[in-house]
GROMACS .gro file of C-alpha atoms in nm:
model
  464
    1MET     CA    1  -4.042  -2.237  -1.690
    2THR     CA    2  -3.765  -1.998  -1.662
    3ALA     CA    3  -3.773  -1.822  -1.230
    4PRO     CA    4  -3.930  -1.489  -1.230
    5THR     CA    5  -3.688  -1.169  -1.192
    6VAL     CA    6  -3.800  -0.872  -0.956
    7VAL     CA    7  -3.741  -0.555  -1.039
    8THR     CA    8  -3.751  -0.237  -0.769
    9THR     CA    9  -3.648   0.091  -0.638
   10GLY     CA   10  -3.671   0.288  -0.392
   11THR     CA   11  -3.722   0.160  -0.066
   12ASP     CA   12  -3.644  -0.203   0.048
   13LEU     CA   13  -3.987  -0.323   0.203
   14PHE     CA   14  -4.129  -0.422  -0.159
   15ALA     CA   15  -3.842  -0.633  -0.219
   16ASP     CA   16  -3.795  -0.761   0.066
   17ALA     CA   17  -4.111  -0.889   0.100
   18VAL     CA   18  -4.045  -1.036  -0.266
   19ALA     CA   19  -3.692  -1.209  -0.188
   20ASP     CA   20  -3.894  -1.350   0.138
   21GLN     CA   21  -4.120  -1.504  -0.124
   22ALA     CA   22  -3.767  -1.744  -0.279
   23VAL     CA   23  -3.822  -1.453  -0.586
   24THR     CA   24  -3.478  -1.351  -0.723
   25VAL     CA   25  -3.498  -0.912  -0.668
   26ASN     CA   26  -3.247  -0.729  -0.833
   27ARG     CA   27  -3.243  -0.345  -0.588
   28VAL     CA   28  -3.127  -0.043  -0.885
   29ASP     CA   29  -3.011   0.247  -0.682
   30TRP     CA   30  -3.237   0.532  -0.766
   31GLN     CA   31  -3.359   0.875  -0.572
   32PRO     CA   32  -3.572   1.083  -0.857
   33PRO     CA   33  -3.345   1.380  -0.961
   34MET     CA   34  -3.275   1.719  -0.717
   35PRO     CA   35  -3.562   1.911  -0.649
   36GLY     CA   36  -3.691   2.167  -0.878
   37THR     CA   37  -3.488   2.060  -1.220
   38ILE     CA   38  -3.733   1.788  -1.368
   39ASP     CA   39  -3.833   2.087  -1.626
   40ASP     CA   40  -3.501   2.245  -1.647
   41LEU     CA   41  -3.345   1.901  -1.739
   42ALA     CA   42  -3.612   1.826  -1.959
   43THR     CA   43  -3.533   2.116  -2.210
   44VAL     CA   44  -3.147   2.067  -2.196
   45ILE     CA   45  -3.148   1.707  -2.213
   46ALA     CA   46  -3.359   1.784  -2.542
   47ASP     CA   47  -3.117   2.003  -2.672
   48PRO     CA   48  -3.013   1.989  -2.988
   49LEU     CA   49  -2.627   2.076  -2.946
   50ARG     CA   50  -2.601   1.880  -2.587
   51ALA     CA   51  -2.442   1.590  -2.727
   52GLU     CA   52  -2.209   1.682  -2.980
   53ALA     CA   53  -2.088   1.983  -2.796
   54ASN     CA   54  -2.051   1.777  -2.478
   55ALA     CA   55  -1.854   1.538  -2.758
   56LYS     CA   56  -1.638   1.805  -2.859
   57ALA     CA   57  -1.550   1.928  -2.478
   58VAL     CA   58  -1.442   1.604  -2.447
   59ASP     CA   59  -1.186   1.576  -2.754
   60ALA     CA   60  -1.069   1.896  -2.601
   61TYR     CA   61  -0.956   1.799  -2.260
   62LEU     CA   62  -0.811   1.499  -2.388
   63GLY     CA   63  -0.636   1.631  -2.662
   64VAL     CA   64  -0.388   1.868  -2.448
   65THR     CA   65  -0.046   1.749  -2.387
   66ALA     CA   66   0.073   1.970  -2.104
   67GLN     CA   67   0.456   2.059  -2.084
   68LEU     CA   68   0.673   2.306  -1.864
   69VAL     CA   69   0.808   2.501  -2.038
   70ASP     CA   70   0.968   2.771  -1.772
   71VAL     CA   71   0.974   2.907  -1.392
   72LEU     CA   72   0.928   3.305  -1.382
   73PRO     CA   73   0.886   3.535  -1.111
   74ALA     CA   74   0.478   3.591  -1.142
   75SER     CA   75   0.495   3.990  -1.223
   76GLU     CA   76   0.676   3.858  -1.585
   77ALA     CA   77   0.503   3.604  -1.654
   78LEU     CA   78   0.135   3.708  -1.525
   79GLY     CA   79   0.215   4.035  -1.521
   80LEU     CA   80   0.095   4.140  -1.178
   81GLY     CA   81   0.209   4.511  -1.039
   82THR     CA   82   0.283   4.635  -0.681
   83GLY     CA   83  -0.045   4.592  -0.495
   84ASP     CA   84  -0.179   4.302  -0.692
   85PHE     CA   85  -0.255   3.907  -0.606
   86LEU     CA   86  -0.462   3.700  -0.744
   87HIS     CA   87  -0.670   3.458  -0.415
   88ALA     CA   88  -0.822   3.078  -0.505
   89GLY     CA   89  -1.165   3.053  -0.546
   90PRO     CA   90  -1.427   3.256  -0.734
   91PRO     CA   91  -1.362   3.673  -0.669
   92ILE     CA   92  -1.424   3.752  -0.350
   93SER     CA   93  -1.368   4.059  -0.107
   94TRP     CA   94  -1.161   4.167   0.211
   95GLU     CA   95  -1.434   4.205   0.397
   96ARG     CA   96  -1.619   3.864   0.305
   97ALA     CA   97  -1.277   3.670   0.326
   98SER     CA   98  -1.233   3.398   0.578
   99GLY     CA   99  -0.893   3.303   0.805
  100PRO     CA  100  -0.676   3.177   0.602
  101MET     CA  101  -0.780   3.388   0.334
  102ARG     CA  102  -0.664   3.686   0.490
  103GLY     CA  103  -0.410   3.563   0.634
  104ALA     CA  104  -0.275   3.437   0.312
  105LEU     CA  105  -0.316   3.805   0.192
  106MET     CA  106  -0.191   3.915   0.483
  107GLY     CA  107   0.150   3.723   0.465
  108ALA     CA  108   0.209   3.847   0.103
  109ALA     CA  109   0.140   4.222   0.188
  110ALA     CA  110   0.406   4.181   0.497
  111PHE     CA  111   0.626   3.927   0.141
  112GLU     CA  112   0.597   4.224  -0.132
  113GLY     CA  113   0.771   4.509   0.115
  114LEU     CA  114   0.379   4.709   0.175
  115VAL     CA  115   0.397   4.686   0.520
  116ASP     CA  116   0.667   4.545   0.811
  117ASP     CA  117   0.486   4.359   0.974
  118PRO     CA  118   0.141   4.101   0.833
  119GLU     CA  119  -0.073   4.239   1.086
  120ASP     CA  120  -0.024   4.578   0.998
  121ALA     CA  121  -0.206   4.474   0.615
  122ALA     CA  122  -0.523   4.418   0.801
  123ALA     CA  123  -0.562   4.803   0.764
  124LEU     CA  124  -0.437   4.783   0.415
  125PHE     CA  125  -0.733   4.508   0.253
  126ALA     CA  126  -0.998   4.721   0.475
  127SER     CA  127  -0.870   5.095   0.363
  128GLY     CA  128  -1.023   4.954   0.000
  129SER     CA  129  -0.756   5.106  -0.232
  130GLY     CA  130  -0.400   5.067  -0.315
  131TYR     CA  131  -0.446   4.693  -0.361
  132THR     CA  132  -0.606   4.432  -0.625
  133LEU     CA  133  -0.779   4.111  -0.551
  134ASP     CA  134  -0.864   3.880  -0.871
  135PRO     CA  135  -0.905   3.522  -0.934
  136CYS     CA  136  -0.672   3.266  -1.039
  137HIS     CA  137  -0.898   3.139  -1.246
  138HIS     CA  138  -0.923   3.471  -1.406
  139HIS     CA  139  -0.594   3.493  -1.545
  140HIS     CA  140  -0.542   3.167  -1.639
  141ALA     CA  141  -0.318   2.971  -1.267
  142VAL     CA  142  -0.438   2.798  -1.045
  143GLY     CA  143  -0.323   2.847  -0.646
  144PRO     CA  144  -0.366   2.598  -0.374
  145MET     CA  145  -0.577   2.664  -0.083
  146ALA     CA  146  -0.582   3.036  -0.037
  147GLY     CA  147  -0.398   3.091  -0.367
  148VAL     CA  148  -0.223   3.385  -0.310
  149VAL     CA  149  -0.025   3.494  -0.571
  150SER     CA  150   0.201   3.811  -0.535
  151PRO     CA  151   0.438   4.012  -0.851
  152SER     CA  152   0.746   3.850  -0.660
  153MET     CA  153   0.686   3.479  -0.634
  154TRP     CA  154   0.737   3.272  -0.835
  155VAL     CA  155   0.531   3.058  -1.114
  156PHE     CA  156   0.513   2.726  -1.312
  157VAL     CA  157   0.442   2.806  -1.646
  158LEU     CA  158   0.315   2.502  -1.857
  159GLU     CA  159   0.169   2.490  -2.215
  160ASP     CA  160   0.041   2.309  -2.481
  161ALA     CA  161   0.306   2.277  -2.759
  162SER     CA  162  -0.013   2.201  -3.011
  163THR     CA  163  -0.216   2.563  -2.893
  164GLY     CA  164   0.023   2.701  -2.737
  165ALA     CA  165  -0.231   2.793  -2.475
  166ARG     CA  166  -0.053   2.833  -2.144
  167THR     CA  167  -0.117   2.829  -1.788
  168TYR     CA  168   0.037   2.920  -1.451
  169CYS     CA  169   0.102   2.809  -1.076
  170SER     CA  170   0.329   2.873  -0.694
  171LEU     CA  171   0.541   2.656  -0.628
  172ASN     CA  172   0.510   2.475  -0.357
  173GLU     CA  173   0.572   2.567   0.017
  174GLY     CA  174   0.570   2.198   0.198
  175LEU     CA  175   0.255   2.071   0.437
  176GLY     CA  176   0.205   2.249   0.828
  177LYS     CA  177   0.231   2.660   0.861
  178VAL     CA  178   0.239   2.789   0.527
  179LEU     CA  179   0.127   3.054   0.355
  180ARG     CA  180  -0.093   2.914   0.163
  181TYR     CA  181  -0.335   2.825   0.444
  182GLY     CA  182  -0.305   3.085   0.603
  183ALA     CA  183  -0.068   3.138   0.768
  184TYR     CA  184   0.246   3.445   0.833
  185SER     CA  185   0.479   3.399   1.094
  186PRO     CA  186   0.848   3.505   1.031
  187GLU     CA  187   0.953   3.169   0.938
  188VAL     CA  188   0.691   3.127   0.664
  189LEU     CA  189   0.804   3.434   0.534
  190GLU     CA  190   1.173   3.386   0.536
  191ARG     CA  191   1.093   3.025   0.344
  192LEU     CA  192   0.910   3.299   0.051
  193ARG     CA  193   1.217   3.476  -0.025
  194TRP     CA  194   1.432   3.174   0.003
  195MET     CA  195   1.140   3.030  -0.264
  196SER     CA  196   1.197   3.357  -0.509
  197GLY     CA  197   1.588   3.355  -0.381
  198VAL     CA  198   1.740   3.075  -0.451
  199LEU     CA  199   1.480   2.782  -0.607
  200GLY     CA  200   1.287   2.941  -0.854
  201PRO     CA  201   1.628   3.060  -1.054
  202VAL     CA  202   1.737   2.693  -1.006
  203LEU     CA  203   1.419   2.529  -1.126
  204GLN     CA  204   1.450   2.826  -1.428
  205ARG     CA  205   1.790   2.734  -1.541
  206ALA     CA  206   1.716   2.339  -1.491
  207VAL     CA  207   1.404   2.374  -1.636
  208ARG     CA  208   1.546   2.535  -1.954
  209ALA     CA  209   1.800   2.290  -1.964
  210ALA     CA  210   1.632   1.971  -1.959
  211GLY     CA  211   1.370   2.107  -2.235
  212PRO     CA  212   0.969   2.103  -2.187
  213ILE     CA  213   0.849   1.806  -1.923
  214ASP     CA  214   0.539   1.645  -2.056
  215VAL     CA  215   0.385   1.694  -1.687
  216THR     CA  216   0.070   1.487  -1.911
  217ALA     CA  217   0.280   1.184  -1.933
  218LEU     CA  218   0.502   1.236  -1.549
  219LEU     CA  219   0.082   1.213  -1.422
  220ALA     CA  220  -0.043   0.903  -1.584
  221GLN     CA  221   0.286   0.670  -1.485
  222MET     CA  222   0.191   0.872  -1.085
  223LEU     CA  223  -0.135   0.703  -1.156
  224GLN     CA  224   0.020   0.390  -1.132
  225MET     CA  225   0.203   0.403  -0.909
  226GLY     CA  226  -0.051   0.509  -0.653
  227ASP     CA  227  -0.092   0.877  -0.624
  228GLU     CA  228  -0.433   1.032  -0.722
  229ALA     CA  229  -0.264   1.349  -0.763
  230HIS     CA  230  -0.420   1.590  -0.469
  231ASN     CA  231  -0.353   1.490  -0.222
  232ARG     CA  232  -0.061   1.221  -0.273
  233ASN     CA  233   0.197   1.326  -0.526
  234ARG     CA  234   0.512   1.183  -0.360
  235ALA     CA  235   0.571   0.927  -0.691
  236GLY     CA  236   0.505   1.264  -0.923
  237THR     CA  237   0.740   1.483  -0.719
  238LEU     CA  238   0.992   1.194  -0.740
  239MET     CA  239   0.968   1.154  -1.085
  240LEU     CA  240   0.999   1.546  -1.153
  241LEU     CA  241   1.355   1.512  -0.967
  242ARG     CA  242   1.487   1.250  -1.182
  243ASP     CA  243   1.444   1.457  -1.455
  244LEU     CA  244   1.621   1.743  -1.351
  245VAL     CA  245   1.843   1.697  -1.111
  246PRO     CA  246   2.126   1.630  -1.376
  247ALA     CA  247   2.027   1.994  -1.497
  248MET     CA  248   2.026   2.136  -1.184
  249ILE     CA  249   2.391   2.026  -1.129
  250ARG     CA  250   2.488   2.118  -1.436
  251SER     CA  251   2.354   2.432  -1.511
  252GLU     CA  252   2.554   2.796  -1.351
  253SER     CA  253   2.368   2.729  -0.986
  254ARG     CA  254   2.528   2.746  -0.665
  255ALA     CA  255   2.634   2.416  -0.568
  256GLY     CA  256   2.529   2.493  -0.249
  257ASP     CA  257   2.177   2.557  -0.410
  258VAL     CA  258   2.134   2.299  -0.611
  259ALA     CA  259   2.184   2.112  -0.305
  260ASP     CA  260   1.918   2.335  -0.081
  261ALA     CA  261   1.651   2.300  -0.327
  262VAL     CA  262   1.718   1.897  -0.425
  263ALA     CA  263   1.680   1.891  -0.066
  264PHE     CA  264   1.307   2.128  -0.039
  265VAL     CA  265   1.200   1.938  -0.312
  266GLY     CA  266   1.244   1.600  -0.205
  267GLY     CA  267   1.129   1.648   0.103
  268ASN     CA  268   0.830   1.782  -0.018
  269ASP     CA  269   0.606   1.458  -0.157
  270HIS     CA  270   0.307   1.747  -0.274
  271PHE     CA  271   0.575   1.930  -0.459
  272PHE     CA  272   0.393   1.793  -0.826
  273LEU     CA  273   0.087   1.953  -0.642
  274ASN     CA  274   0.168   2.306  -0.784
  275LEU     CA  275   0.237   2.157  -1.177
  276ALA     CA  276  -0.073   1.850  -1.146
  277MET     CA  277  -0.342   2.174  -1.111
  278PRO     CA  278  -0.224   2.403  -1.373
  279ALA     CA  279  -0.207   2.086  -1.645
  280CYS     CA  280  -0.549   1.982  -1.525
  281LYS     CA  281  -0.640   2.372  -1.598
  282LEU     CA  282  -0.476   2.359  -1.932
  283ALA     CA  283  -0.632   2.041  -2.056
  284LEU     CA  284  -1.010   2.207  -1.880
  285ASP     CA  285  -0.950   2.562  -2.029
  286ALA     CA  286  -0.929   2.369  -2.405
  287ALA     CA  287  -1.280   2.298  -2.326
  288ARG     CA  288  -1.385   2.609  -2.255
  289ASP     CA  289  -1.711   2.796  -2.420
  290ILE     CA  290  -1.884   2.532  -2.603
  291GLU     CA  291  -2.205   2.644  -2.698
  292GLY     CA  292  -2.467   2.348  -2.559
  293SER     CA  293  -2.205   2.145  -2.306
  294THR     CA  294  -2.310   2.080  -2.002
  295MET     CA  295  -1.940   2.008  -1.885
  296VAL     CA  296  -1.753   2.132  -1.604
  297VAL     CA  297  -1.469   2.284  -1.636
  298ALA     CA  298  -1.410   2.482  -1.299
  299MET     CA  299  -1.430   2.420  -0.930
  300ALA     CA  300  -1.284   2.606  -0.704
  301ARG     CA  301  -1.323   2.774  -0.368
  302ASN     CA  302  -1.192   3.039  -0.164
  303GLY     CA  303  -1.288   2.966   0.181
  304THR     CA  304  -1.668   3.193   0.176
  305ASP     CA  305  -1.783   3.027  -0.139
  306PHE     CA  306  -1.752   2.697  -0.369
  307GLY     CA  307  -1.793   2.788  -0.768
  308ILE     CA  308  -1.845   2.643  -1.049
  309GLN     CA  309  -1.776   2.704  -1.458
  310VAL     CA  310  -1.972   2.555  -1.741
  311SER     CA  311  -1.871   2.506  -2.031
  312GLY     CA  312  -2.207   2.594  -2.255
  313THR     CA  313  -2.293   2.920  -2.000
  314GLY     CA  314  -1.911   3.140  -2.010
  315ASP     CA  315  -1.705   3.252  -1.715
  316GLN     CA  316  -2.048   3.265  -1.487
  317TRP     CA  317  -1.955   3.106  -1.171
  318PHE     CA  318  -2.179   2.952  -1.034
  319THR     CA  319  -2.129   2.938  -0.641
  320GLY     CA  320  -2.298   2.853  -0.296
  321PRO     CA  321  -2.177   2.810   0.092
  322ALA     CA  322  -1.837   2.610   0.079
  323GLN     CA  323  -1.831   2.330   0.328
  324VAL     CA  324  -1.621   2.203   0.647
  325ALA     CA  325  -1.409   1.819   0.540
  326ASP     CA  326  -1.487   1.579   0.689
  327GLY     CA  327  -1.150   1.385   0.754
  328LEU     CA  328  -0.887   1.397   1.035
  329TYR     CA  329  -0.687   1.631   1.241
  330LEU     CA  330  -0.361   1.762   1.288
  331GLY     CA  331  -0.298   1.648   1.653
  332SER     CA  332  -0.476   1.880   1.860
  333TYR     CA  333  -0.729   2.013   1.637
  334GLY     CA  334  -1.076   1.958   1.558
  335PRO     CA  335  -1.330   2.004   1.369
  336ASP     CA  336  -1.411   2.379   1.524
  337ASP     CA  337  -1.043   2.478   1.434
  338ALA     CA  338  -1.167   2.361   1.105
  339ASN     CA  339  -1.217   2.644   0.794
  340PRO     CA  340  -1.537   2.572   0.529
  341ASP     CA  341  -1.351   2.415   0.165
  342ILE     CA  342  -1.060   2.644   0.017
  343GLY     CA  343  -0.823   2.613  -0.292
  344ASP     CA  344  -0.849   2.576  -0.639
  345SER     CA  345  -0.709   2.247  -0.616
  346ALA     CA  346  -1.077   2.079  -0.681
  347ILE     CA  347  -0.925   2.163  -1.037
  348THR     CA  348  -0.815   1.785  -1.008
  349GLU     CA  349  -1.095   1.621  -0.955
  350THR     CA  350  -1.265   1.841  -1.258
  351ALA     CA  351  -1.004   1.678  -1.446
  352GLY     CA  352  -1.113   1.346  -1.302
  353ILE     CA  353  -0.817   1.274  -1.058
  354GLY     CA  354  -0.803   1.356  -0.695
  355GLY     CA  355  -1.068   1.218  -0.554
  356PHE     CA  356  -1.249   1.046  -0.865
  357ALA     CA  357  -0.894   0.857  -0.841
  358MET     CA  358  -0.850   0.708  -0.519
  359ALA     CA  359  -0.913   0.429  -0.638
  360THR     CA  360  -0.573   0.462  -0.771
  361ALA     CA  361  -0.465   0.550  -0.452
  362PRO     CA  362  -0.540   0.321  -0.126
  363ALA     CA  363  -0.282   0.470   0.050
  364ILE     CA  364  -0.450   0.820   0.078
  365VAL     CA  365  -0.713   0.726   0.308
  366ARG     CA  366  -0.522   0.675   0.576
  367LEU     CA  367  -0.440   1.078   0.519
  368VAL     CA  368  -0.842   1.167   0.421
  369GLY     CA  369  -1.041   0.930   0.671
  370GLY     CA  370  -1.213   0.644   0.503
  371THR     CA  371  -1.122   0.242   0.389
  372VAL     CA  372  -1.037   0.124   0.095
  373PRO     CA  373  -1.317  -0.023  -0.020
  374ASP     CA  374  -1.428   0.309   0.022
  375ALA     CA  375  -1.211   0.462  -0.224
  376LEU     CA  376  -1.288   0.212  -0.467
  377ALA     CA  377  -1.649   0.292  -0.465
  378THR     CA  378  -1.564   0.650  -0.494
  379THR     CA  379  -1.380   0.614  -0.838
  380ARG     CA  380  -1.701   0.373  -0.961
  381ARG     CA  381  -1.921   0.637  -0.842
  382MET     CA  382  -1.750   0.929  -0.975
  383GLY     CA  383  -1.803   0.759  -1.294
  384GLU     CA  384  -2.217   0.762  -1.309
  385ILE     CA  385  -2.169   1.147  -1.359
  386THR     CA  386  -1.886   1.215  -1.585
  387LEU     CA  387  -1.892   1.238  -1.957
  388ALA     CA  388  -1.612   0.949  -2.074
  389GLN     CA  389  -1.334   0.796  -1.917
  390ASN     CA  390  -0.923   0.913  -1.974
  391PRO     CA  391  -0.764   0.648  -2.153
  392ARG     CA  392  -0.462   0.844  -2.076
  393TRP     CA  393  -0.507   0.793  -1.693
  394THR     CA  394  -0.603   0.503  -1.577
  395ILE     CA  395  -0.664   0.270  -1.269
  396PRO     CA  396  -0.439  -0.103  -1.249
  397VAL     CA  397  -0.691  -0.222  -1.003
  398MET     CA  398  -0.998  -0.127  -1.211
  399GLU     CA  399  -0.813  -0.314  -1.493
  400PHE     CA  400  -0.740  -0.015  -1.671
  401ALA     CA  401  -1.005   0.167  -1.692
  402GLY     CA  402  -0.939   0.540  -1.689
  403THR     CA  403  -1.066   0.774  -1.442
  404PRO     CA  404  -1.376   1.005  -1.440
  405THR     CA  405  -1.392   1.219  -1.668
  406GLY     CA  406  -1.616   1.549  -1.813
  407ILE     CA  407  -1.834   1.561  -1.481
  408ASP     CA  408  -2.182   1.643  -1.653
  409VAL     CA  409  -2.407   1.891  -1.463
  410THR     CA  410  -2.758   1.688  -1.668
  411ARG     CA  411  -2.619   1.364  -1.479
  412VAL     CA  412  -2.542   1.553  -1.124
  413CYS     CA  413  -2.911   1.680  -1.102
  414ARG     CA  414  -3.012   1.366  -1.209
  415THR     CA  415  -2.898   1.083  -0.991
  416GLY     CA  416  -2.815   1.383  -0.683
  417ILE     CA  417  -2.450   1.302  -0.678
  418LEU     CA  418  -2.187   1.537  -0.547
  419PRO     CA  419  -1.790   1.511  -0.709
  420GLN     CA  420  -1.587   1.398  -0.433
  421ILE     CA  421  -1.321   1.587  -0.377
  422ASN     CA  422  -1.001   1.539  -0.112
  423THR     CA  423  -0.852   1.800   0.009
  424GLY     CA  424  -0.661   1.961   0.278
  425MET     CA  425  -0.825   2.178   0.615
  426ALA     CA  426  -0.684   2.564   0.688
  427GLY     CA  427  -0.726   2.641   1.005
  428ARG     CA  428  -1.024   2.915   1.011
  429VAL     CA  429  -0.803   3.155   1.231
  430ALA     CA  430  -0.546   3.357   1.002
  431GLY     CA  431  -0.237   3.292   1.111
  432THR     CA  432  -0.303   2.934   1.236
  433GLY     CA  433  -0.182   2.656   0.874
  434GLN     CA  434  -0.337   2.360   0.831
  435VAL     CA  435  -0.484   2.154   1.044
  436GLY     CA  436  -0.595   1.819   0.910
  437ALA     CA  437  -0.722   1.689   0.562
  438GLY     CA  438  -1.044   1.531   0.455
  439LEU     CA  439  -1.352   1.452   0.200
  440VAL     CA  440  -1.563   1.712   0.166
  441THR     CA  441  -1.817   1.781  -0.153
  442PRO     CA  442  -1.940   2.092  -0.357
  443PRO     CA  443  -2.277   2.282  -0.201
  444ALA     CA  444  -2.537   2.055  -0.406
  445ASN     CA  445  -2.781   2.369  -0.512
  446ILE     CA  446  -2.501   2.538  -0.767
  447PHE     CA  447  -2.558   2.238  -0.977
  448PRO     CA  448  -2.983   2.262  -1.039
  449ALA     CA  449  -2.845   2.700  -1.082
  450ALA     CA  450  -2.551   2.589  -1.345
  451LEU     CA  451  -2.851   2.408  -1.487
  452ALA     CA  452  -3.124   2.621  -1.510
  453ALA     CA  453  -2.875   2.865  -1.707
  454LEU     CA  454  -2.792   2.552  -1.974
  455ALA     CA  455  -3.172   2.540  -1.953
  456GLN     CA  456  -3.196   2.944  -2.016
  457ARG     CA  457  -3.002   3.002  -2.335
  458THR     CA  458  -3.151   2.647  -2.469
  459ARG     CA  459  -3.455   2.817  -2.454
  460ALA     CA  460  -3.307   3.130  -2.596
  461ARG     CA  461  -3.253   2.969  -2.933
  462GLU     CA  462  -3.518   2.796  -2.971
  463PRO     CA  463  -3.737   2.854  -3.245
  464ALA     CA  464  -4.020   3.144  -3.179
   0.00000   0.00000   0.00000
């Protein structure tokens, strides 16, 4: 006679009672769908377009190879003119902007020469005229933290060779007191001037001489080397230097400028983040605008709102209040000093790396808090809300399983599991800079909102 096995869900009361009678119990971790989503889930899951649309979205995403093809001023690459500023996250006005977003805009205004003192820029933005604000995402661009891009800043240009599609991202300034964390002190502005006057042109000459650099392949290698490509980019940064330094030396750049550029990039372990981000966006943009697809194609925060976009709902943003990350703080900073989550860098998690690939980067837990088992469990948990595994980006410690890829709105709403984001923390007061790093999740309400929009479109397609 075969010994009985009992499967249980929910609380452990019944399971414990059965186990006490020497019966084998399989406990299933289950919880009901998010509140208010049952009808919309039934509609969207039954959508005859959904399975094929999601397969098409995943294939389009996996079909992209992101190559670094140029480095250009934002005025040339993005067509920005005097007074034009891009920012991270969904659309926001100056009145609703957080401290670090305001600080970055004030610093950028001084960098562009619109004001002599960054403090004077507050009046310019409060006036509501003489400038434009628009999300980076609306221009095929992404920006870390505040993500502010102004005409004189230089940007990386990434291209998918098969389609010619392009994405853009600013050059990484390093950590601590930097513009993207809302700092605008004189040394911050002086660094930006050096980056535009020296670093950008040196990189441009090197990239044009070295030829296209396969960023997608570099991401595959760095994941094997202990980077998760959001908060840890050490291997990626060094591999980029490996590819560019010979061309830098052979270029017409001054030897002293080359030495300064190599020292700056080599001393900044986060430099490659600004290539990982546009590579992820390039792949995810290919999965946009597929009717019936429930795949998330962007997650972004502006320090006030957290927003997502979904393939099957076009450019519509679904937003909720950004959360404060839970993690470790620099120096004497504490939770009261931290601003709510900010930045386009969650595009890495949207693409299945960053927090989704925590298992491949156990060293990162010392920066963002948590343990190595937490990192492994996080990657496994993200597999419950995604559509596929990425065969190009694999994790050795998990038997070379592909990274969890393609966040599915229906799976998030069915399981209640929220995407895990591995992020830096900006000070809430303009001008502070970075105060720490940690882990954060999106506000839960944005996924039922996206599901409701998908359900509305599904019902509209049904015959009367």
